[in-house]
């Protein structure tokens, strides 16, 4: 599948901003099942400096600064990606064996996924997440079965309500109020997974949706999306988990499904704080209004 994404963020300031420094995560990832065919970042007013680098988690992070008075900042990311369906995963590893892979052992080799077990700004370690997660982790159950059951429970137990939470709402707050949006559902699944001593990360991106039958696709009315990614260790021939080997598998509790070829991954991190699409520091602009317009469309291959 080939997908085009246009993501526009516009800030209107009052009074004007004299100086601004921003960081954006708006470049889709490259991977085995997602190829970035084209990408362009349009910034108005033109920045005095603009540099893109790869961050700790393998995302493209773009820093730009503007040293001129402005009352409007417009950042538009235009991307085209080619996605393909990931093969089905049928791992027989039990969740207890996977948990053991990440239990601390002196002098054991470092596991790259272990950095996604610990607390992060939006995802604290709390007993409430453990209590919520435990019913999905029955003894001697495969890790995959636990993940699907947890995803299904979050989908059933939490109400999707626009504007019920804010961008800075933590996973614990969303868990308590039992409602939120995709960012909250992803944070809750990540928090539950970590509460069980298993690595999980946050994924930001887009989902290709389809307009009602007979209706045209509306421009600018799509939205960013978020889901969770959990690590599945790989088993050796003797049934033991191979140290450091395995893969990440994406779960979308908002839609109760695995991420497929209709998903575009933008960035991965410990939580939203690591991959916010656009954030910055400004001098001036005491008041501001932000508008976001996203359009996700299929393209002929």
PDB file of C-alpha atoms in Angstrom:
ATOM      1  CA  UNK A   1       0.000   0.000   0.000  1.00  0.00           C
ATOM      2  CA  UNK A   2       1.200   3.522  -0.766  1.00  0.00           C
ATOM      3  CA  UNK A   3      -0.018   6.298   1.543  1.00  0.00           C
ATOM      4  CA  UNK A   4       0.351  10.067   1.370  1.00  0.00           C
ATOM      5  CA  UNK A   5       0.244  12.095   4.588  1.00  0.00           C
ATOM      6  CA  UNK A   6      -0.023  15.867   4.920  1.00  0.00           C
ATOM      7  CA  UNK A   7       0.309  17.139   8.494  1.00  0.00           C
ATOM      8  CA  UNK A   8      -0.161  20.865   9.040  1.00  0.00           C
ATOM      9  CA  UNK A   9       0.394  22.568  12.398  1.00  0.00           C
ATOM     10  CA  UNK A  10      -0.334  26.288  12.660  1.00  0.00           C
ATOM     11  CA  UNK A  11       0.255  28.567  15.648  1.00  0.00           C
ATOM     12  CA  UNK A  12      -1.231  32.060  15.845  1.00  0.00           C
ATOM     13  CA  UNK A  13       0.451  34.286  18.431  1.00  0.00           C
ATOM     14  CA  UNK A  14      -0.640  37.470  20.148  1.00  0.00           C
ATOM     15  CA  UNK A  15       1.550  39.465  20.611  1.00  0.00           C
ATOM     16  CA  UNK A  16       4.237  38.442  18.145  1.00  0.00           C
ATOM     17  CA  UNK A  17       7.069  36.026  18.865  1.00  0.00           C
ATOM     18  CA  UNK A  18      10.556  37.505  18.622  1.00  0.00           C
ATOM     19  CA  UNK A  19      12.574  34.303  18.805  1.00  0.00           C
ATOM     20  CA  UNK A  20      11.641  30.610  18.598  1.00  0.00           C
ATOM     21  CA  UNK A  21      13.330  27.227  18.805  1.00  0.00           C
ATOM     22  CA  UNK A  22      11.384  24.107  17.917  1.00  0.00           C
ATOM     23  CA  UNK A  23      11.863  20.352  17.677  1.00  0.00           C
ATOM     24  CA  UNK A  24       9.657  18.251  15.405  1.00  0.00           C
ATOM     25  CA  UNK A  25       9.084  14.530  14.894  1.00  0.00           C
ATOM     26  CA  UNK A  26       7.274  14.581  11.569  1.00  0.00           C
ATOM     27  CA  UNK A  27       9.413  12.311   9.364  1.00  0.00           C
ATOM     28  CA  UNK A  28       7.997   8.754   8.999  1.00  0.00           C
ATOM     29  CA  UNK A  29      10.243   5.879  10.004  1.00  0.00           C
ATOM     30  CA  UNK A  30      12.131   3.631   7.627  1.00  0.00           C
ATOM     31  CA  UNK A  31      11.882  -0.112   8.223  1.00  0.00           C
ATOM     32  CA  UNK A  32      11.373  -3.555   6.741  1.00  0.00           C
ATOM     33  CA  UNK A  33       7.646  -2.936   6.252  1.00  0.00           C
ATOM     34  CA  UNK A  34       7.638   0.827   5.720  1.00  0.00           C
ATOM     35  CA  UNK A  35       9.657   2.705   3.116  1.00  0.00           C
ATOM     36  CA  UNK A  36       9.784   6.488   3.015  1.00  0.00           C
ATOM     37  CA  UNK A  37       9.412   7.428  -0.650  1.00  0.00           C
ATOM     38  CA  UNK A  38       9.413  11.208  -0.220  1.00  0.00           C
ATOM     39  CA  UNK A  39       9.314  13.776   2.550  1.00  0.00           C
ATOM     40  CA  UNK A  40       9.261  17.557   2.661  1.00  0.00           C
ATOM     41  CA  UNK A  41       9.028  19.895   5.637  1.00  0.00           C
ATOM     42  CA  UNK A  42       7.694  23.367   4.853  1.00  0.00           C
ATOM     43  CA  UNK A  43       8.192  26.012   7.551  1.00  0.00           C
ATOM     44  CA  UNK A  44       6.792  29.562   7.377  1.00  0.00           C
ATOM     45  CA  UNK A  45       8.402  31.919   8.194  1.00  0.00           C
ATOM     46  CA  UNK A  46      11.572  30.313   6.837  1.00  0.00           C
ATOM     47  CA  UNK A  47      13.863  29.216   9.696  1.00  0.00           C
ATOM     48  CA  UNK A  48      17.320  30.675  10.190  1.00  0.00           C
ATOM     49  CA  UNK A  49      18.558  27.212  11.076  1.00  0.00           C
ATOM     50  CA  UNK A  50      17.126  23.760  10.341  1.00  0.00           C
ATOM     51  CA  UNK A  51      18.957  20.507  11.127  1.00  0.00           C
ATOM     52  CA  UNK A  52      17.720  16.895  11.133  1.00  0.00           C
ATOM     53  CA  UNK A  53      19.407  14.093  13.068  1.00  0.00           C
ATOM     54  CA  UNK A  54      18.608  10.590  14.301  1.00  0.00           C
ATOM     55  CA  UNK A  55      17.732  10.389  17.997  1.00  0.00           C
ATOM     56  CA  UNK A  56      18.426   7.638  20.546  1.00  0.00           C
ATOM     57  CA  UNK A  57      15.402   5.599  19.452  1.00  0.00           C
ATOM     58  CA  UNK A  58      16.094   5.784  15.714  1.00  0.00           C
ATOM     59  CA  UNK A  59      13.619   8.566  14.913  1.00  0.00           C
ATOM     60  CA  UNK A  60      14.339  11.576  12.720  1.00  0.00           C
ATOM     61  CA  UNK A  61      14.336  14.689  14.911  1.00  0.00           C
ATOM     62  CA  UNK A  62      14.364  18.096  13.214  1.00  0.00           C
ATOM     63  CA  UNK A  63      15.487  21.214  15.082  1.00  0.00           C
ATOM     64  CA  UNK A  64      14.763  24.666  13.662  1.00  0.00           C
ATOM     65  CA  UNK A  65      15.000  28.216  14.953  1.00  0.00           C
ATOM     66  CA  UNK A  66      13.459  31.502  13.817  1.00  0.00           C
ATOM     67  CA  UNK A  67      15.053  34.837  14.728  1.00  0.00           C
ATOM     68  CA  UNK A  68      12.436  37.237  13.366  1.00  0.00           C
ATOM     69  CA  UNK A  69       9.155  38.628  14.666  1.00  0.00           C
ATOM     70  CA  UNK A  70       6.183  36.527  13.598  1.00  0.00           C
ATOM     71  CA  UNK A  71       2.531  36.197  14.593  1.00  0.00           C
ATOM     72  CA  UNK A  72       1.952  32.922  12.712  1.00  0.00           C
ATOM     73  CA  UNK A  73       4.048  29.764  12.534  1.00  0.00           C
ATOM     74  CA  UNK A  74       3.071  27.162   9.953  1.00  0.00           C
ATOM     75  CA  UNK A  75       4.767  23.751   9.772  1.00  0.00           C
ATOM     76  CA  UNK A  76       3.625  21.341   7.052  1.00  0.00           C
ATOM     77  CA  UNK A  77       5.044  17.839   6.651  1.00  0.00           C
ATOM     78  CA  UNK A  78       4.304  16.138   3.314  1.00  0.00           C
ATOM     79  CA  UNK A  79       5.247  12.465   3.155  1.00  0.00           C
ATOM     80  CA  UNK A  80       4.633   9.468   0.926  1.00  0.00           C
ATOM     81  CA  UNK A  81       5.331   6.000   2.308  1.00  0.00           C
ATOM     82  CA  UNK A  82       5.026   2.468   0.986  1.00  0.00           C
ATOM     83  CA  UNK A  83       3.807  -0.026   3.561  1.00  0.00           C
ATOM     84  CA  UNK A  84       3.512  -3.786   3.507  1.00  0.00           C
ATOM     85  CA  UNK A  85       1.731  -6.290   5.713  1.00  0.00           C
ATOM     86  CA  UNK A  86       3.881  -7.809   8.441  1.00  0.00           C
ATOM     87  CA  UNK A  87       3.905 -11.614   8.592  1.00  0.00           C
ATOM     88  CA  UNK A  88       1.757 -13.220  11.275  1.00  0.00           C
ATOM     89  CA  UNK A  89       3.546 -13.869  14.558  1.00  0.00           C
ATOM     90  CA  UNK A  90       2.970 -17.241  16.212  1.00  0.00           C
ATOM     91  CA  UNK A  91       5.421 -17.151  19.109  1.00  0.00           C
ATOM     92  CA  UNK A  92       4.913 -19.925  21.694  1.00  0.00           C
ATOM     93  CA  UNK A  93       6.920 -18.135  24.408  1.00  0.00           C
ATOM     94  CA  UNK A  94       5.139 -17.940  27.760  1.00  0.00           C
ATOM     95  CA  UNK A  95       4.888 -14.566  29.457  1.00  0.00           C
ATOM     96  CA  UNK A  96       6.788 -15.883  32.507  1.00  0.00           C
ATOM     97  CA  UNK A  97       9.738 -16.871  30.289  1.00  0.00           C
ATOM     98  CA  UNK A  98       9.677 -13.496  28.568  1.00  0.00           C
ATOM     99  CA  UNK A  99       9.592 -11.726  31.923  1.00  0.00           C
ATOM    100  CA  UNK A 100      12.636 -13.710  33.016  1.00  0.00           C
ATOM    101  CA  UNK A 101      14.587 -12.334  30.039  1.00  0.00           C
ATOM    102  CA  UNK A 102      14.367  -8.879  31.583  1.00  0.00           C
ATOM    103  CA  UNK A 103      14.890  -9.751  35.225  1.00  0.00           C
ATOM    104  CA  UNK A 104      18.140  -8.267  36.495  1.00  0.00           C
ATOM    105  CA  UNK A 105      21.052 -10.695  36.566  1.00  0.00           C
ATOM    106  CA  UNK A 106      24.558  -9.646  37.499  1.00  0.00           C
ATOM    107  CA  UNK A 107      26.958  -9.654  34.541  1.00  0.00           C
ATOM    108  CA  UNK A 108      24.204 -10.625  32.104  1.00  0.00           C
ATOM    109  CA  UNK A 109      24.455  -9.092  28.599  1.00  0.00           C
ATOM    110  CA  UNK A 110      22.587  -5.844  28.051  1.00  0.00           C
ATOM    111  CA  UNK A 111      19.229  -6.282  26.315  1.00  0.00           C
ATOM    112  CA  UNK A 112      18.347  -3.273  24.089  1.00  0.00           C
ATOM    113  CA  UNK A 113      14.635  -3.604  24.859  1.00  0.00           C
ATOM    114  CA  UNK A 114      15.221  -3.353  28.613  1.00  0.00           C
ATOM    115  CA  UNK A 115      15.224   0.470  28.499  1.00  0.00           C
ATOM    116  CA  UNK A 116      11.480   0.271  27.817  1.00  0.00           C
ATOM    117  CA  UNK A 117      10.672  -1.382  31.160  1.00  0.00           C
ATOM    118  CA  UNK A 118      11.176   1.633  33.380  1.00  0.00           C
ATOM    119  CA  UNK A 119       8.964   4.596  34.272  1.00  0.00           C
ATOM    120  CA  UNK A 120       8.823   7.571  31.912  1.00  0.00           C
ATOM    121  CA  UNK A 121       7.241  11.055  32.163  1.00  0.00           C
ATOM    122  CA  UNK A 122       3.718  10.025  31.120  1.00  0.00           C
ATOM    123  CA  UNK A 123       3.907   6.382  32.212  1.00  0.00           C
ATOM    124  CA  UNK A 124       4.705   5.976  35.928  1.00  0.00           C
ATOM    125  CA  UNK A 125       5.199   2.641  37.656  1.00  0.00           C
ATOM    126  CA  UNK A 126       2.132   2.195  39.862  1.00  0.00           C
ATOM    127  CA  UNK A 127       0.335  -0.694  41.558  1.00  0.00           C
ATOM    128  CA  UNK A 128      -2.924   0.243  39.818  1.00  0.00           C
ATOM    129  CA  UNK A 129      -1.452  -0.775  36.463  1.00  0.00           C
ATOM    130  CA  UNK A 130      -0.299  -4.108  37.885  1.00  0.00           C
ATOM    131  CA  UNK A 131      -3.751  -4.768  39.341  1.00  0.00           C
ATOM    132  CA  UNK A 132      -5.415  -3.941  36.028  1.00  0.00           C
ATOM    133  CA  UNK A 133      -2.957  -6.035  33.987  1.00  0.00           C
ATOM    134  CA  UNK A 134      -2.946  -9.212  36.108  1.00  0.00           C
ATOM    135  CA  UNK A 135      -6.242 -10.731  34.835  1.00  0.00           C
ATOM    136  CA  UNK A 136      -4.717 -10.851  31.344  1.00  0.00           C
ATOM    137  CA  UNK A 137      -1.618 -12.729  32.521  1.00  0.00           C
ATOM    138  CA  UNK A 138      -2.854 -16.141  33.569  1.00  0.00           C
ATOM    139  CA  UNK A 139      -0.135 -18.667  34.521  1.00  0.00           C
ATOM    140  CA  UNK A 140       1.480 -20.563  31.663  1.00  0.00           C
ATOM    141  CA  UNK A 141      -0.140 -18.376  29.000  1.00  0.00           C
ATOM    142  CA  UNK A 142       1.670 -17.300  25.854  1.00  0.00           C
ATOM    143  CA  UNK A 143       2.912 -13.741  25.704  1.00  0.00           C
ATOM    144  CA  UNK A 144       0.865 -13.127  22.558  1.00  0.00           C
ATOM    145  CA  UNK A 145      -2.360 -14.326  24.173  1.00  0.00           C
ATOM    146  CA  UNK A 146      -1.733 -11.983  27.117  1.00  0.00           C
ATOM    147  CA  UNK A 147      -1.143  -9.046  24.780  1.00  0.00           C
ATOM    148  CA  UNK A 148      -4.332  -9.650  22.802  1.00  0.00           C
ATOM    149  CA  UNK A 149      -6.386 -10.095  25.961  1.00  0.00           C
ATOM    150  CA  UNK A 150      -5.020  -6.885  27.507  1.00  0.00           C
ATOM    151  CA  UNK A 151      -5.660  -4.954  24.307  1.00  0.00           C
ATOM    152  CA  UNK A 152      -9.233  -6.253  24.125  1.00  0.00           C
ATOM    153  CA  UNK A 153      -9.926  -5.358  27.769  1.00  0.00           C
ATOM    154  CA  UNK A 154      -8.639  -1.793  27.345  1.00  0.00           C
ATOM    155  CA  UNK A 155     -10.787  -1.427  24.226  1.00  0.00           C
ATOM    156  CA  UNK A 156     -13.864  -2.674  26.109  1.00  0.00           C
ATOM    157  CA  UNK A 157     -13.293  -0.971  29.480  1.00  0.00           C
ATOM    158  CA  UNK A 158     -12.389   2.541  28.366  1.00  0.00           C
ATOM    159  CA  UNK A 159     -14.597   5.026  26.553  1.00  0.00           C
ATOM    160  CA  UNK A 160     -13.133   6.910  23.615  1.00  0.00           C
ATOM    161  CA  UNK A 161     -14.110  10.536  24.223  1.00  0.00           C
ATOM    162  CA  UNK A 162     -12.594  13.434  22.307  1.00  0.00           C
ATOM    163  CA  UNK A 163     -11.474  16.296  24.564  1.00  0.00           C
ATOM    164  CA  UNK A 164     -11.834  14.147  27.694  1.00  0.00           C
ATOM    165  CA  UNK A 165      -8.084  14.400  28.279  1.00  0.00           C
ATOM    166  CA  UNK A 166      -5.250  16.753  27.378  1.00  0.00           C
ATOM    167  CA  UNK A 167      -1.899  16.146  25.680  1.00  0.00           C
ATOM    168  CA  UNK A 168      -0.216  16.206  29.113  1.00  0.00           C
ATOM    169  CA  UNK A 169      -2.623  13.700  30.746  1.00  0.00           C
ATOM    170  CA  UNK A 170      -0.684  10.820  32.302  1.00  0.00           C
ATOM    171  CA  UNK A 171      -1.517   7.143  31.967  1.00  0.00           C
ATOM    172  CA  UNK A 172      -2.532   6.990  35.644  1.00  0.00           C
ATOM    173  CA  UNK A 173      -5.037   9.827  35.232  1.00  0.00           C
ATOM    174  CA  UNK A 174      -6.556   8.158  32.163  1.00  0.00           C
ATOM    175  CA  UNK A 175      -6.713   4.807  33.975  1.00  0.00           C
ATOM    176  CA  UNK A 176      -8.589   6.424  36.866  1.00  0.00           C
ATOM    177  CA  UNK A 177     -11.207   8.182  34.746  1.00  0.00           C
ATOM    178  CA  UNK A 178     -11.701   5.232  32.348  1.00  0.00           C
ATOM    179  CA  UNK A 179     -11.896   7.403  29.251  1.00  0.00           C
ATOM    180  CA  UNK A 180      -9.564   9.170  26.857  1.00  0.00           C
ATOM    181  CA  UNK A 181      -8.222   9.112  23.316  1.00  0.00           C
ATOM    182  CA  UNK A 182      -5.703   6.984  21.437  1.00  0.00           C
ATOM    183  CA  UNK A 183      -2.731   8.567  23.235  1.00  0.00           C
ATOM    184  CA  UNK A 184      -4.225   7.575  26.599  1.00  0.00           C
ATOM    185  CA  UNK A 185      -5.089   4.028  25.525  1.00  0.00           C
ATOM    186  CA  UNK A 186      -1.552   3.523  24.224  1.00  0.00           C
ATOM    187  CA  UNK A 187      -0.054   4.888  27.458  1.00  0.00           C
ATOM    188  CA  UNK A 188      -2.239   2.571  29.562  1.00  0.00           C
ATOM    189  CA  UNK A 189      -1.229  -0.518  27.585  1.00  0.00           C
ATOM    190  CA  UNK A 190       2.439   0.455  27.815  1.00  0.00           C
ATOM    191  CA  UNK A 191       2.093   1.038  31.578  1.00  0.00           C
ATOM    192  CA  UNK A 192       0.399  -2.336  32.165  1.00  0.00           C
ATOM    193  CA  UNK A 193       3.036  -4.153  30.158  1.00  0.00           C
ATOM    194  CA  UNK A 194       5.854  -2.494  32.107  1.00  0.00           C
ATOM    195  CA  UNK A 195       4.095  -3.241  35.399  1.00  0.00           C
ATOM    196  CA  UNK A 196       4.538  -6.919  34.504  1.00  0.00           C
ATOM    197  CA  UNK A 197       8.271  -6.408  33.954  1.00  0.00           C
ATOM    198  CA  UNK A 198       7.959  -6.513  30.159  1.00  0.00           C
ATOM    199  CA  UNK A 199       9.181  -3.900  27.650  1.00  0.00           C
ATOM    200  CA  UNK A 200       6.695  -1.737  25.783  1.00  0.00           C
ATOM    201  CA  UNK A 201       7.043   1.472  23.817  1.00  0.00           C
ATOM    202  CA  UNK A 202       4.789   4.214  22.493  1.00  0.00           C
ATOM    203  CA  UNK A 203       4.267   4.673  18.741  1.00  0.00           C
ATOM    204  CA  UNK A 204       3.019   7.843  17.084  1.00  0.00           C
ATOM    205  CA  UNK A 205       1.754   7.860  13.521  1.00  0.00           C
ATOM    206  CA  UNK A 206      -1.313   7.800  11.311  1.00  0.00           C
ATOM    207  CA  UNK A 207      -4.104   5.423  10.365  1.00  0.00           C
ATOM    208  CA  UNK A 208      -5.676   5.419   6.914  1.00  0.00           C
ATOM    209  CA  UNK A 209      -9.421   5.690   7.398  1.00  0.00           C
ATOM    210  CA  UNK A 210     -12.195   5.426   4.824  1.00  0.00           C
ATOM    211  CA  UNK A 211     -15.024   7.934   4.299  1.00  0.00           C
ATOM    212  CA  UNK A 212     -18.637   6.745   4.436  1.00  0.00           C
ATOM    213  CA  UNK A 213     -19.797   5.045   1.247  1.00  0.00           C
ATOM    214  CA  UNK A 214     -20.665   7.582  -1.397  1.00  0.00           C
ATOM    215  CA  UNK A 215     -19.021  10.440   0.478  1.00  0.00           C
ATOM    216  CA  UNK A 216     -15.824  12.223  -0.649  1.00  0.00           C
ATOM    217  CA  UNK A 217     -12.685  12.115   1.472  1.00  0.00           C
ATOM    218  CA  UNK A 218     -12.441  15.370   3.427  1.00  0.00           C
ATOM    219  CA  UNK A 219      -9.154  17.260   3.412  1.00  0.00           C
ATOM    220  CA  UNK A 220      -7.581  18.066   6.773  1.00  0.00           C
ATOM    221  CA  UNK A 221     -10.093  16.090   8.836  1.00  0.00           C
ATOM    222  CA  UNK A 222      -7.937  13.082   9.710  1.00  0.00           C
ATOM    223  CA  UNK A 223      -5.822  12.997  12.870  1.00  0.00           C
ATOM    224  CA  UNK A 224      -2.591  11.732  14.298  1.00  0.00           C
ATOM    225  CA  UNK A 225      -2.823   8.307  15.908  1.00  0.00           C
ATOM    226  CA  UNK A 226      -0.972   6.408  18.623  1.00  0.00           C
ATOM    227  CA  UNK A 227      -0.622   2.789  19.660  1.00  0.00           C
ATOM    228  CA  UNK A 228       1.626   0.496  21.726  1.00  0.00           C
ATOM    229  CA  UNK A 229       4.446  -1.795  20.681  1.00  0.00           C
ATOM    230  CA  UNK A 230       5.495  -4.763  22.816  1.00  0.00           C
ATOM    231  CA  UNK A 231       8.658  -6.849  22.599  1.00  0.00           C
ATOM    232  CA  UNK A 232       8.372 -10.564  21.817  1.00  0.00           C
ATOM    233  CA  UNK A 233      11.618 -12.456  22.665  1.00  0.00           C
ATOM    234  CA  UNK A 234      12.750 -15.176  20.274  1.00  0.00           C
ATOM    235  CA  UNK A 235      13.048 -18.791  21.395  1.00  0.00           C
ATOM    236  CA  UNK A 236      16.030 -21.075  20.803  1.00  0.00           C
ATOM    237  CA  UNK A 237      15.620 -24.672  19.660  1.00  0.00           C
ATOM    238  CA  UNK A 238      15.659 -25.853  23.286  1.00  0.00           C
ATOM    239  CA  UNK A 239      12.760 -23.537  24.153  1.00  0.00           C
ATOM    240  CA  UNK A 240      14.845 -20.986  26.011  1.00  0.00           C
ATOM    241  CA  UNK A 241      14.628 -17.306  25.148  1.00  0.00           C
ATOM    242  CA  UNK A 242      17.527 -16.054  23.061  1.00  0.00           C
ATOM    243  CA  UNK A 243      19.254 -13.198  24.854  1.00  0.00           C
ATOM    244  CA  UNK A 244      18.772  -9.965  22.920  1.00  0.00           C
ATOM    245  CA  UNK A 245      16.819 -11.559  20.063  1.00  0.00           C
ATOM    246  CA  UNK A 246      13.205 -10.864  19.196  1.00  0.00           C
ATOM    247  CA  UNK A 247      10.992  -8.276  17.573  1.00  0.00           C
ATOM    248  CA  UNK A 248       8.461  -5.576  18.330  1.00  0.00           C
ATOM    249  CA  UNK A 249       4.765  -6.166  17.631  1.00  0.00           C
ATOM    250  CA  UNK A 250       2.266  -3.298  17.416  1.00  0.00           C
ATOM    251  CA  UNK A 251      -1.101  -3.345  19.211  1.00  0.00           C
ATOM    252  CA  UNK A 252      -3.769  -0.668  18.796  1.00  0.00           C
ATOM    253  CA  UNK A 253      -6.146  -0.771  21.795  1.00  0.00           C
ATOM    254  CA  UNK A 254      -8.207   2.099  20.387  1.00  0.00           C
ATOM    255  CA  UNK A 255      -9.300  -0.089  17.465  1.00  0.00           C
ATOM    256  CA  UNK A 256      -8.628  -3.488  19.075  1.00  0.00           C
ATOM    257  CA  UNK A 257      -6.322  -4.754  16.346  1.00  0.00           C
ATOM    258  CA  UNK A 258      -2.711  -5.157  15.297  1.00  0.00           C
ATOM    259  CA  UNK A 259      -1.212  -2.351  13.247  1.00  0.00           C
ATOM    260  CA  UNK A 260      -1.299  -3.317   9.577  1.00  0.00           C
ATOM    261  CA  UNK A 261      -0.328  -1.887   6.219  1.00  0.00           C
ATOM    262  CA  UNK A 262      -2.872   0.913   6.679  1.00  0.00           C
ATOM    263  CA  UNK A 263      -0.755   2.330   9.530  1.00  0.00           C
ATOM    264  CA  UNK A 264       2.117   4.788   9.092  1.00  0.00           C
ATOM    265  CA  UNK A 265       4.676   4.835  11.917  1.00  0.00           C
ATOM    266  CA  UNK A 266       6.102   8.254  12.631  1.00  0.00           C
ATOM    267  CA  UNK A 267       8.255   7.767  15.732  1.00  0.00           C
ATOM    268  CA  UNK A 268       8.719   5.447  18.725  1.00  0.00           C
ATOM    269  CA  UNK A 269       9.703   6.313  22.275  1.00  0.00           C
ATOM    270  CA  UNK A 270       9.053   5.652  25.943  1.00  0.00           C
ATOM    271  CA  UNK A 271       5.877   7.752  25.777  1.00  0.00           C
ATOM    272  CA  UNK A 272       4.408  10.846  24.110  1.00  0.00           C
ATOM    273  CA  UNK A 273       7.027  13.104  25.694  1.00  0.00           C
ATOM    274  CA  UNK A 274       9.720  11.510  23.506  1.00  0.00           C
ATOM    275  CA  UNK A 275       7.882  11.879  20.194  1.00  0.00           C
ATOM    276  CA  UNK A 276       5.652  14.959  20.369  1.00  0.00           C
ATOM    277  CA  UNK A 277       5.154  16.020  16.720  1.00  0.00           C
ATOM    278  CA  UNK A 278       6.089  19.639  17.457  1.00  0.00           C
ATOM    279  CA  UNK A 279       7.232  21.442  20.569  1.00  0.00           C
ATOM    280  CA  UNK A 280       9.412  24.409  21.309  1.00  0.00           C
ATOM    281  CA  UNK A 281      10.455  27.433  23.327  1.00  0.00           C
ATOM    282  CA  UNK A 282       9.430  30.957  22.306  1.00  0.00           C
ATOM    283  CA  UNK A 283      10.230  34.494  23.377  1.00  0.00           C
ATOM    284  CA  UNK A 284       7.015  36.541  23.248  1.00  0.00           C
ATOM    285  CA  UNK A 285       3.610  35.325  22.109  1.00  0.00           C
ATOM    286  CA  UNK A 286       1.965  35.376  25.541  1.00  0.00           C
ATOM    287  CA  UNK A 287      -1.231  34.002  23.998  1.00  0.00           C
ATOM    288  CA  UNK A 288      -1.536  31.501  21.175  1.00  0.00           C
ATOM    289  CA  UNK A 289      -4.033  29.341  19.299  1.00  0.00           C
ATOM    290  CA  UNK A 290      -2.989  26.079  17.633  1.00  0.00           C
ATOM    291  CA  UNK A 291      -4.688  24.389  14.671  1.00  0.00           C
ATOM    292  CA  UNK A 292      -3.792  20.950  13.320  1.00  0.00           C
ATOM    293  CA  UNK A 293      -4.948  19.535   9.989  1.00  0.00           C
ATOM    294  CA  UNK A 294      -4.063  16.001   8.903  1.00  0.00           C
ATOM    295  CA  UNK A 295      -4.922  14.331   5.613  1.00  0.00           C
ATOM    296  CA  UNK A 296      -4.140  10.654   5.019  1.00  0.00           C
ATOM    297  CA  UNK A 297      -4.911   9.327   1.536  1.00  0.00           C
ATOM    298  CA  UNK A 298      -4.175   6.132  -0.379  1.00  0.00           C
ATOM    299  CA  UNK A 299      -2.102   6.498  -3.546  1.00  0.00           C
ATOM    300  CA  UNK A 300      -2.025   4.260  -6.612  1.00  0.00           C
ATOM    301  CA  UNK A 301       0.947   1.906  -6.633  1.00  0.00           C
TER     302      UNK A 301
END
